[in-house]
Amino acid sequence: MPSRFSTRISEGAFFEAVLKLGPEWEVTEISIFEESKRIEIALGFRRETGVKCPDCGRTCAIYDHGQERQWRHLDTMQYETRLRARLPRADCPEHGPQTVRVSWADPKTRFTHLFEAQAIEVLENARSIVQACHLLRIGWGTADAIMGRAVKRGLERRSLEALPRVGMDEKSFRKGHRYITTLNDLDRGRVIEVVEGRTEADADRLWEAVPETTRGTVEAVAMDMWQAFENATLKAVPSAEIVHDKFHISKHLNEGVNRVRAEEHGTLARRGDDRLKGTRWLWLRGEENLTDSQYEKFSDIKDAELKTSKAWLIKEAFRFFWSVPRDRVHAEEYFRDWYRHTIYSKLEPMKKVARMLKARLHHLLTWWSHPITNAVSEGLNSKIQSIKSAARGFHSFKSYRTRILFFCGKLDLTPNLT
Ligand SMILES: [Zn+2]
């Protein structure tokens, strides 16, 4: 059976059929602008009476028709396509004259839902925002506004029933020691919220983004050894366990080794001994990651009676803290032995790290109930980093937050298509 439109029909009927704007709207004029490769479709409101007030839903008389507005729609073949219409205003006895809602676009936007849905898809899949803007023939600000609306929509729809394991992570933002902090859902690998700064007040605001009932489901929080995060977390989720991130701990230990090496290298070099020259990365990388020739060089100096090799052994011994003990009790014993050995080493930078770890030991031992790290968030962080480089710097924190949640929030971003 031939379909309804297999025979010749008028252009107006054709566009009404494919636009699906509802029986209230008709196509009154179609203009083709050959020069600018553009089509404009003018719409007229069919009904003379009975429009709904957007505030209360009451059926009212038409007060008047507002000024003509335009919406960019999906292209018609090779032509950029816009809809044009004057929207009726309902004469609401309670709310006064109110512009009616239309099915094809959100209030006060210049794009139809279908265009925004396409834009979201292109933004998600293009290599960069610049490239997406180019493909969509839209400007930077427009992309920003579409992403902002998408994120707002996604956050309204998001359900946060349970968040058993979360991570709190900081990241530098712009130059000059400015930071952002993210709260990440470690189970689902998504960013829950982003705030500017990394003070206790900033971390408080981060927790405020999580509804009270959801906070009750948080069992463990991975974080760096940062007092502000700890304080805010203890206030917001007092029953959750804090687990200091093992990668951040190993970073502190590496810094200790590096300080010992730099100092020792200075002392040796003054005596004409340059054994430690150019060895910085050998000590930090982990034996198993060295190439054959690096390994050869490394085994020579590692076995020499150097302070740096002692510091390195201390660092290496700590790696077993996460894997060798059978349980929390043994882990505590392991730590005490390691600590004693480190304090006797007379290596100040290592002792300093050891004292810091001892003071927070209760938040290290939690690893044995909740083996979580910020590694998931580190993965997210590299995504955030690429967002940052793709955007060539941000004018405001607000658009940075939008992009992070757009790309890393796993939100349902698409407009409701009717
Ligand atoms: Zn009303």
CSV table of C-alpha atoms and ligand atoms in Angstrom, one decimal:
chain,number,residue,atom,x,y,z
A,1,MET,CA,0.0,0.0,0.0
A,2,PRO,CA,1.5,3.4,-0.9
A,3,SER,CA,2.1,5.7,2.0
A,4,ARG,CA,0.2,8.8,2.5
A,5,PHE,CA,2.8,11.1,1.0
A,6,SER,CA,3.8,9.1,-2.0
A,7,THR,CA,1.6,11.3,-4.2
A,8,ARG,CA,2.1,14.9,-4.9
A,9,ILE,CA,1.3,17.2,-1.9
A,10,SER,CA,1.9,20.8,-1.2
A,11,GLU,CA,5.2,21.9,0.4
A,12,GLY,CA,3.2,23.3,3.4
A,13,ALA,CA,1.5,19.9,4.0
A,14,PHE,CA,4.9,18.2,3.6
A,15,PHE,CA,6.6,20.3,6.2
A,16,GLU,CA,3.6,20.1,8.6
A,17,ALA,CA,3.8,16.3,8.3
A,18,VAL,CA,7.6,16.1,9.0
A,19,LEU,CA,7.8,18.9,11.6
A,20,LYS,CA,5.1,17.4,13.7
A,21,LEU,CA,4.3,20.6,15.5
A,22,GLY,CA,0.7,19.6,16.4
A,23,PRO,CA,-2.7,20.6,15.0
A,24,GLU,CA,-2.5,24.1,16.4
A,25,TRP,CA,0.3,25.1,14.0
A,26,GLU,CA,0.3,25.5,10.3
A,27,VAL,CA,3.0,26.3,7.8
A,28,THR,CA,2.1,29.7,6.3
A,29,GLU,CA,5.2,30.4,4.2
A,30,ILE,CA,8.4,28.8,3.1
A,31,SER,CA,11.3,31.0,1.9
A,32,ILE,CA,14.5,29.8,0.3
A,33,PHE,CA,17.5,32.0,0.5
A,34,GLU,CA,19.8,30.6,-2.1
A,35,GLU,CA,22.8,32.9,-1.3
A,36,SER,CA,23.0,32.0,2.4
A,37,LYS,CA,21.8,28.4,1.8
A,38,ARG,CA,18.9,28.9,4.2
A,39,ILE,CA,15.3,27.9,4.5
A,40,GLU,CA,12.8,29.7,6.7
A,41,ILE,CA,9.5,28.2,7.6
A,42,ALA,CA,6.9,30.6,8.9
A,43,LEU,CA,4.3,29.2,11.2
A,44,GLY,CA,0.9,30.4,12.1
A,45,PHE,CA,-1.3,29.6,15.1
A,46,ARG,CA,-4.6,28.1,13.9
A,47,ARG,CA,-6.8,28.6,16.9
A,48,GLU,CA,-8.4,31.9,17.8
A,49,THR,CA,-9.3,31.0,21.4
A,50,GLY,CA,-8.4,28.7,24.2
A,51,VAL,CA,-4.7,28.8,25.0
A,52,LYS,CA,-3.1,27.5,28.2
A,53,CYS,CA,-1.4,29.8,30.7
A,54,PRO,CA,2.1,28.3,31.2
A,55,ASP,CA,2.0,29.1,34.9
A,56,CYS,CA,-1.3,27.6,36.0
A,57,GLY,CA,-2.5,25.6,33.0
A,58,ARG,CA,-5.8,27.4,32.9
A,59,THR,CA,-7.4,27.7,29.5
A,60,CYS,CA,-7.6,31.4,28.6
A,61,ALA,CA,-8.5,33.7,25.8
A,62,ILE,CA,-5.6,35.0,23.5
A,63,TYR,CA,-4.3,38.3,24.7
A,64,ASP,CA,-2.2,39.0,21.7
A,65,HIS,CA,0.7,37.6,19.6
A,66,GLY,CA,4.2,38.4,20.7
A,67,GLN,CA,7.0,39.5,18.5
A,68,GLU,CA,8.3,37.1,15.9
A,69,ARG,CA,10.8,34.6,17.1
A,70,GLN,CA,13.2,32.2,15.3
A,71,TRP,CA,14.5,28.8,16.1
A,72,ARG,CA,17.3,27.0,14.4
A,73,HIS,CA,16.1,23.5,13.4
A,74,LEU,CA,17.7,20.5,11.8
A,75,ASP,CA,18.9,21.2,8.2
A,76,THR,CA,16.7,20.5,5.3
A,77,MET,CA,19.0,18.7,2.9
A,78,GLN,CA,21.9,21.2,2.4
A,79,TYR,CA,19.9,24.2,3.7
A,80,GLU,CA,20.2,25.5,7.2
A,81,THR,CA,16.6,25.7,8.4
A,82,ARG,CA,14.8,28.0,10.8
A,83,LEU,CA,11.3,28.1,12.1
A,84,ARG,CA,9.6,31.5,12.6
A,85,ALA,CA,6.5,32.3,14.6
A,86,ARG,CA,4.7,34.8,16.7
A,87,LEU,CA,3.7,33.1,19.8
A,88,PRO,CA,0.2,33.8,21.3
A,89,ARG,CA,0.0,35.1,24.8
A,90,ALA,CA,-2.6,33.8,27.1
A,91,ASP,CA,-4.8,36.3,28.9
A,92,CYS,CA,-4.6,34.7,32.3
A,93,PRO,CA,-6.9,36.4,34.9
A,94,GLU,CA,-4.3,35.4,37.6
A,95,HIS,CA,-0.9,35.8,35.9
A,96,GLY,CA,-1.6,38.4,33.2
A,97,PRO,CA,-0.5,38.0,29.6
A,98,GLN,CA,1.8,34.9,29.4
A,99,THR,CA,3.6,33.5,26.3
A,100,VAL,CA,2.4,30.0,25.6
A,101,ARG,CA,4.8,27.0,25.7
A,102,VAL,CA,5.6,25.4,22.4
A,103,SER,CA,6.3,21.7,21.9
A,104,TRP,CA,9.4,22.1,19.8
A,105,ALA,CA,11.7,24.2,22.1
A,106,ASP,CA,12.4,25.3,25.7
A,107,PRO,CA,11.2,28.8,26.6
A,108,LYS,CA,13.6,31.6,25.7
A,109,THR,CA,15.9,29.4,23.5
A,110,ARG,CA,16.7,29.9,19.9
A,111,PHE,CA,17.0,26.2,19.0
A,112,THR,CA,14.5,23.4,18.6
A,113,HIS,CA,14.8,20.3,20.8
A,114,LEU,CA,15.8,18.3,17.8
A,115,PHE,CA,18.6,20.6,17.0
A,116,GLU,CA,19.8,20.6,20.6
A,117,ALA,CA,19.6,16.8,20.6
A,118,GLN,CA,21.8,16.7,17.5
A,119,ALA,CA,24.2,19.3,18.9
A,120,ILE,CA,24.6,17.2,22.1
A,121,GLU,CA,25.4,14.1,20.1
A,122,VAL,CA,28.0,16.0,18.0
A,123,LEU,CA,29.5,17.6,21.1
A,124,GLU,CA,29.8,14.2,22.8
A,125,ASN,CA,31.4,12.5,19.8
A,126,ALA,CA,33.6,15.2,18.2
A,127,ARG,CA,37.3,15.3,18.9
A,128,SER,CA,37.0,18.7,20.4
A,129,ILE,CA,34.4,21.4,21.1
A,130,VAL,CA,36.0,23.6,18.4
A,131,GLN,CA,35.4,20.8,15.9
A,132,ALA,CA,31.8,20.3,17.1
A,133,CYS,CA,31.2,24.0,16.7
A,134,HIS,CA,32.5,23.9,13.2
A,135,LEU,CA,30.3,20.9,12.3
A,136,LEU,CA,27.2,22.4,13.7
A,137,ARG,CA,28.0,25.9,12.4
A,138,ILE,CA,27.5,27.4,15.9
A,139,GLY,CA,29.6,29.7,18.0
A,140,TRP,CA,31.4,29.1,21.2
A,141,GLY,CA,28.8,30.8,23.3
A,142,THR,CA,26.0,28.8,21.8
A,143,ALA,CA,27.7,25.5,22.4
A,144,ASP,CA,28.2,26.7,26.0
A,145,ALA,CA,24.5,27.5,26.4
A,146,ILE,CA,23.4,24.2,24.9
A,147,MET,CA,25.7,22.2,27.2
A,148,GLY,CA,24.6,24.3,30.2
A,149,ARG,CA,20.9,23.5,29.5
A,150,ALA,CA,21.8,19.8,28.9
A,151,VAL,CA,23.6,19.6,32.2
A,152,LYS,CA,20.8,21.3,34.1
A,153,ARG,CA,18.3,18.8,32.5
A,154,GLY,CA,20.6,15.9,33.4
A,155,LEU,CA,21.0,17.0,37.0
A,156,GLU,CA,17.3,17.4,37.4
A,157,ARG,CA,16.7,13.8,36.1
A,158,ARG,CA,19.6,12.2,38.0
A,159,SER,CA,18.7,9.9,40.8
A,160,LEU,CA,21.3,9.5,43.5
A,161,GLU,CA,19.8,6.6,45.4
A,162,ALA,CA,23.0,5.1,46.8
A,163,LEU,CA,26.6,6.2,46.7
A,164,PRO,CA,28.5,3.6,48.7
A,165,ARG,CA,32.0,4.6,47.6
A,166,VAL,CA,33.0,8.1,46.6
A,167,GLY,CA,36.2,9.9,46.0
A,168,MET,CA,37.1,13.5,46.7
A,169,ASP,CA,39.7,14.9,44.5
A,170,GLU,CA,41.4,18.2,43.8
A,171,LYS,CA,42.6,19.5,40.5
A,172,SER,CA,44.4,22.7,39.5
A,173,PHE,CA,42.3,25.1,37.5
A,174,ARG,CA,44.0,27.9,35.5
A,175,LYS,CA,47.4,29.2,36.5
A,176,GLY,CA,48.2,30.7,39.9
A,177,HIS,CA,47.3,27.9,42.3
A,178,ARG,CA,43.6,27.9,41.8
A,179,TYR,CA,41.9,24.6,42.4
A,180,ILE,CA,38.7,22.8,41.8
A,181,THR,CA,37.4,19.8,43.8
A,182,THR,CA,35.3,17.0,42.5
A,183,LEU,CA,33.1,14.5,44.2
A,184,ASN,CA,33.2,11.2,42.3
A,185,ASP,CA,31.0,8.2,42.3
A,186,LEU,CA,33.7,5.4,42.4
A,187,ASP,CA,31.2,2.6,41.6
A,188,ARG,CA,29.8,4.2,38.5
A,189,GLY,CA,32.9,6.2,37.5
A,190,ARG,CA,31.2,9.6,37.2
A,191,VAL,CA,31.5,13.1,38.6
A,192,ILE,CA,28.7,14.0,41.0
A,193,GLU,CA,29.6,17.7,41.5
A,194,VAL,CA,32.4,20.2,41.0
A,195,VAL,CA,33.2,23.2,43.2
A,196,GLU,CA,35.9,25.9,42.9
A,197,GLY,CA,38.6,25.8,45.6
A,198,ARG,CA,39.7,23.2,48.0
A,199,THR,CA,39.1,24.7,51.4
A,200,GLU,CA,36.8,23.2,54.1
A,201,ALA,CA,34.0,25.5,53.1
A,202,ASP,CA,34.4,24.4,49.4
A,203,ALA,CA,34.3,20.8,50.4
A,204,ASP,CA,31.2,21.5,52.5
A,205,ARG,CA,29.5,22.9,49.4
A,206,LEU,CA,30.4,19.8,47.5
A,207,TRP,CA,28.7,17.6,50.1
A,208,GLU,CA,25.6,19.9,50.0
A,209,ALA,CA,25.1,18.7,46.4
A,210,VAL,CA,24.3,15.2,47.8
A,211,PRO,CA,20.8,14.8,49.2
A,212,GLU,CA,20.6,14.0,52.9
A,213,THR,CA,19.1,10.6,52.3
A,214,THR,CA,21.9,9.7,49.8
A,215,ARG,CA,24.6,10.8,52.3
A,216,GLY,CA,23.3,8.1,54.6
A,217,THR,CA,24.3,5.4,52.1
A,218,VAL,CA,28.0,6.6,51.8
A,219,GLU,CA,30.2,3.9,53.3
A,220,ALA,CA,33.7,5.0,52.3
A,221,VAL,CA,35.4,8.1,50.9
A,222,ALA,CA,38.8,8.1,49.2
A,223,MET,CA,40.8,11.2,49.5
A,224,ASP,CA,44.3,12.7,49.8
A,225,MET,CA,45.7,13.4,53.2
A,226,TRP,CA,44.1,16.8,53.3
A,227,GLN,CA,42.6,18.1,56.5
A,228,ALA,CA,40.0,20.3,54.9
A,229,PHE,CA,38.5,17.3,53.0
A,230,GLU,CA,38.6,15.2,56.1
A,231,ASN,CA,36.8,17.8,58.3
A,232,ALA,CA,34.1,18.4,55.7
A,233,THR,CA,33.5,14.7,55.2
A,234,LEU,CA,33.4,13.9,58.9
A,235,LYS,CA,30.6,16.6,59.3
A,236,ALA,CA,28.6,15.5,56.2
A,237,VAL,CA,28.9,11.7,56.5
A,238,PRO,CA,30.0,11.0,60.0
A,239,SER,CA,29.5,7.2,59.7
A,240,ALA,CA,31.6,6.8,56.5
A,241,GLU,CA,35.2,5.6,56.6
A,242,ILE,CA,37.9,7.8,55.2
A,243,VAL,CA,40.4,5.9,53.1
A,244,HIS,CA,43.6,7.8,52.2
A,245,ASP,CA,44.4,7.3,48.5
A,246,LYS,CA,47.4,5.0,48.1
A,247,PHE,CA,48.6,6.8,45.0
A,248,HIS,CA,48.8,10.1,46.9
A,249,ILE,CA,50.6,8.4,49.7
A,250,SER,CA,53.1,6.9,47.2
A,251,LYS,CA,53.6,10.4,45.8
A,252,HIS,CA,54.6,11.7,49.2
A,253,LEU,CA,57.0,8.8,49.6
A,254,ASN,CA,58.5,9.5,46.2
A,255,GLU,CA,58.9,13.1,47.1
A,256,GLY,CA,60.8,12.0,50.2
A,257,VAL,CA,63.1,9.8,48.2
A,258,ASN,CA,63.7,12.6,45.7
A,259,ARG,CA,64.6,15.0,48.5
A,260,VAL,CA,67.1,12.6,49.9
A,261,ARG,CA,68.6,12.0,46.5
A,262,ALA,CA,68.9,15.8,45.7
A,263,GLU,CA,70.7,16.4,49.0
A,264,GLU,CA,73.0,13.4,48.6
A,265,HIS,CA,73.8,14.3,45.0
A,266,GLY,CA,74.9,17.7,46.1
A,267,THR,CA,77.2,16.3,48.8
A,268,LEU,CA,78.6,13.6,46.5
A,269,ALA,CA,79.1,16.1,43.6
A,270,ARG,CA,81.2,18.4,45.7
A,271,ARG,CA,83.6,15.4,46.2
A,272,GLY,CA,83.6,14.8,42.4
A,273,ASP,CA,81.3,11.7,42.7
A,274,ASP,CA,78.5,12.0,40.2
A,275,ARG,CA,76.9,8.5,40.6
A,276,LEU,CA,73.5,10.1,41.3
A,277,LYS,CA,73.6,12.4,38.4
A,278,GLY,CA,70.5,12.0,36.1
A,279,THR,CA,69.1,9.2,38.2
A,280,ARG,CA,66.0,11.0,39.5
A,281,TRP,CA,63.5,9.0,37.4
A,282,LEU,CA,65.2,5.6,38.1
A,283,TRP,CA,64.3,5.9,41.8
A,284,LEU,CA,60.7,7.0,41.2
A,285,ARG,CA,59.6,4.6,38.5
A,286,GLY,CA,59.6,1.2,40.1
A,287,GLU,CA,62.1,-1.5,39.1
A,288,GLU,CA,59.6,-3.4,37.0
A,289,ASN,CA,59.1,-0.4,34.7
A,290,LEU,CA,62.7,0.2,33.8
A,291,THR,CA,64.2,-0.7,30.4
A,292,ASP,CA,67.1,-3.2,30.4
A,293,SER,CA,69.8,-0.5,30.2
A,294,GLN,CA,68.1,1.6,32.8
A,295,TYR,CA,67.8,-1.5,35.0
A,296,GLU,CA,71.6,-2.2,34.7
A,297,LYS,CA,72.5,1.3,35.8
A,298,PHE,CA,69.9,1.2,38.5
A,299,SER,CA,71.1,-2.1,40.1
A,300,ASP,CA,74.6,-0.7,40.3
A,301,ILE,CA,73.6,2.3,42.4
A,302,LYS,CA,70.8,0.7,44.2
A,303,ASP,CA,73.2,-1.8,45.9
A,304,ALA,CA,75.7,0.9,46.8
A,305,GLU,CA,75.7,2.1,50.3
A,306,LEU,CA,73.9,5.3,49.6
A,307,LYS,CA,71.3,7.2,51.6
A,308,THR,CA,69.2,7.4,48.5
A,309,SER,CA,69.1,3.6,48.2
A,310,LYS,CA,68.1,3.4,51.8
A,311,ALA,CA,65.3,5.9,51.2
A,312,TRP,CA,64.3,4.0,48.1
A,313,LEU,CA,64.0,0.7,50.1
A,314,ILE,CA,61.8,2.4,52.6
A,315,LYS,CA,59.5,3.6,49.9
A,316,GLU,CA,59.5,0.1,48.3
A,317,ALA,CA,58.8,-1.6,51.6
A,318,PHE,CA,55.7,0.5,52.0
A,319,ARG,CA,54.2,-0.8,48.8
A,320,PHE,CA,53.7,-4.1,50.5
A,321,PHE,CA,51.6,-2.5,53.1
A,322,TRP,CA,48.7,-2.6,50.6
A,323,SER,CA,49.1,-6.2,49.6
A,324,VAL,CA,51.1,-8.4,52.0
A,325,PRO,CA,49.2,-8.3,55.4
A,326,ARG,CA,46.3,-10.7,55.7
A,327,ASP,CA,44.0,-8.2,57.5
A,328,ARG,CA,43.8,-5.0,59.3
A,329,VAL,CA,45.5,-6.3,62.4
A,330,HIS,CA,48.5,-7.6,60.5
A,331,ALA,CA,48.6,-4.4,58.4
A,332,GLU,CA,48.9,-2.4,61.6
A,333,GLU,CA,51.8,-4.6,62.7
A,334,TYR,CA,53.4,-4.3,59.3
A,335,PHE,CA,53.1,-0.5,59.6
A,336,ARG,CA,54.6,-0.3,63.1
A,337,ASP,CA,57.7,-2.3,61.9
A,338,TRP,CA,58.0,-0.1,58.8
A,339,TYR,CA,57.7,3.0,60.9
A,340,ARG,CA,60.3,2.0,63.5
A,341,HIS,CA,62.8,1.1,60.7
A,342,THR,CA,62.1,4.5,59.0
A,343,ILE,CA,62.5,6.5,62.1
A,344,TYR,CA,65.9,4.8,62.8
A,345,SER,CA,67.0,5.5,59.2
A,346,LYS,CA,68.0,9.1,60.1
A,347,LEU,CA,66.7,10.2,56.7
A,348,GLU,CA,64.7,13.3,57.6
A,349,PRO,CA,62.5,13.5,54.5
A,350,MET,CA,61.4,9.9,55.0
A,351,LYS,CA,60.9,10.3,58.7
A,352,LYS,CA,58.6,13.3,58.0
A,353,VAL,CA,56.4,11.2,55.7
A,354,ALA,CA,56.4,8.4,58.2
A,355,ARG,CA,55.2,10.7,60.9
A,356,MET,CA,52.5,12.0,58.7
A,357,LEU,CA,51.3,8.5,57.9
A,358,LYS,CA,51.4,7.4,61.5
A,359,ALA,CA,49.2,10.4,62.5
A,360,ARG,CA,46.6,9.2,60.0
A,361,LEU,CA,47.1,5.5,60.3
A,362,HIS,CA,43.4,4.9,61.2
A,363,HIS,CA,42.6,6.2,57.7
A,364,LEU,CA,45.1,4.0,56.1
A,365,LEU,CA,43.9,0.8,57.8
A,366,THR,CA,40.4,1.4,56.5
A,367,TRP,CA,41.8,0.2,53.2
A,368,TRP,CA,41.4,-3.3,54.6
A,369,SER,CA,37.6,-2.8,54.7
A,370,HIS,CA,37.3,-0.6,51.7
A,371,PRO,CA,40.1,-1.1,49.1
A,372,ILE,CA,39.3,2.1,47.2
A,373,THR,CA,41.5,4.7,45.6
A,374,ASN,CA,41.0,7.8,43.6
A,375,ALA,CA,42.2,5.9,40.6
A,376,VAL,CA,38.8,6.0,39.1
A,377,SER,CA,38.8,9.7,39.6
A,378,GLU,CA,42.3,9.9,38.3
A,379,GLY,CA,40.9,8.4,35.1
A,380,LEU,CA,38.2,11.1,35.2
A,381,ASN,CA,40.9,13.6,35.9
A,382,SER,CA,42.7,12.9,32.7
A,383,LYS,CA,39.4,13.4,30.9
A,384,ILE,CA,39.0,16.7,32.8
A,385,GLN,CA,42.5,17.6,31.7
A,386,SER,CA,41.7,17.0,28.1
A,387,ILE,CA,38.6,19.1,28.4
A,388,LYS,CA,40.7,21.8,29.8
A,389,SER,CA,43.3,21.7,27.0
A,390,ALA,CA,40.6,21.3,24.3
A,391,ALA,CA,38.9,24.5,25.6
A,392,ARG,CA,42.1,26.5,25.6
A,393,GLY,CA,41.5,28.0,29.0
A,394,PHE,CA,38.3,29.0,30.6
A,395,HIS,CA,36.8,32.4,31.1
A,396,SER,CA,34.8,31.2,34.0
A,397,PHE,CA,34.6,28.4,36.5
A,398,LYS,CA,30.9,28.0,35.5
A,399,SER,CA,31.6,26.8,32.0
A,400,TYR,CA,34.4,24.6,33.2
A,401,ARG,CA,32.0,22.9,35.6
A,402,THR,CA,29.4,22.6,32.8
A,403,ARG,CA,31.9,20.8,30.6
A,404,ILE,CA,33.1,18.4,33.4
A,405,LEU,CA,29.5,17.4,34.2
A,406,PHE,CA,28.6,17.3,30.5
A,407,PHE,CA,31.5,14.9,29.6
A,408,CYS,CA,32.1,13.1,32.9
A,409,GLY,CA,28.7,13.2,34.7
A,410,LYS,CA,27.1,10.3,32.9
A,411,LEU,CA,23.9,12.4,32.8
A,412,ASP,CA,20.9,11.9,30.6
A,413,LEU,CA,21.3,15.1,28.6
A,414,THR,CA,18.9,14.8,25.7
A,415,PRO,CA,15.8,17.1,25.6
A,416,ASN,CA,12.4,15.4,25.7
A,417,LEU,CA,11.5,14.9,22.1
A,418,THR,CA,7.9,15.0,21.3
B,1,ZN,ZN,-2.1,31.5,34.9
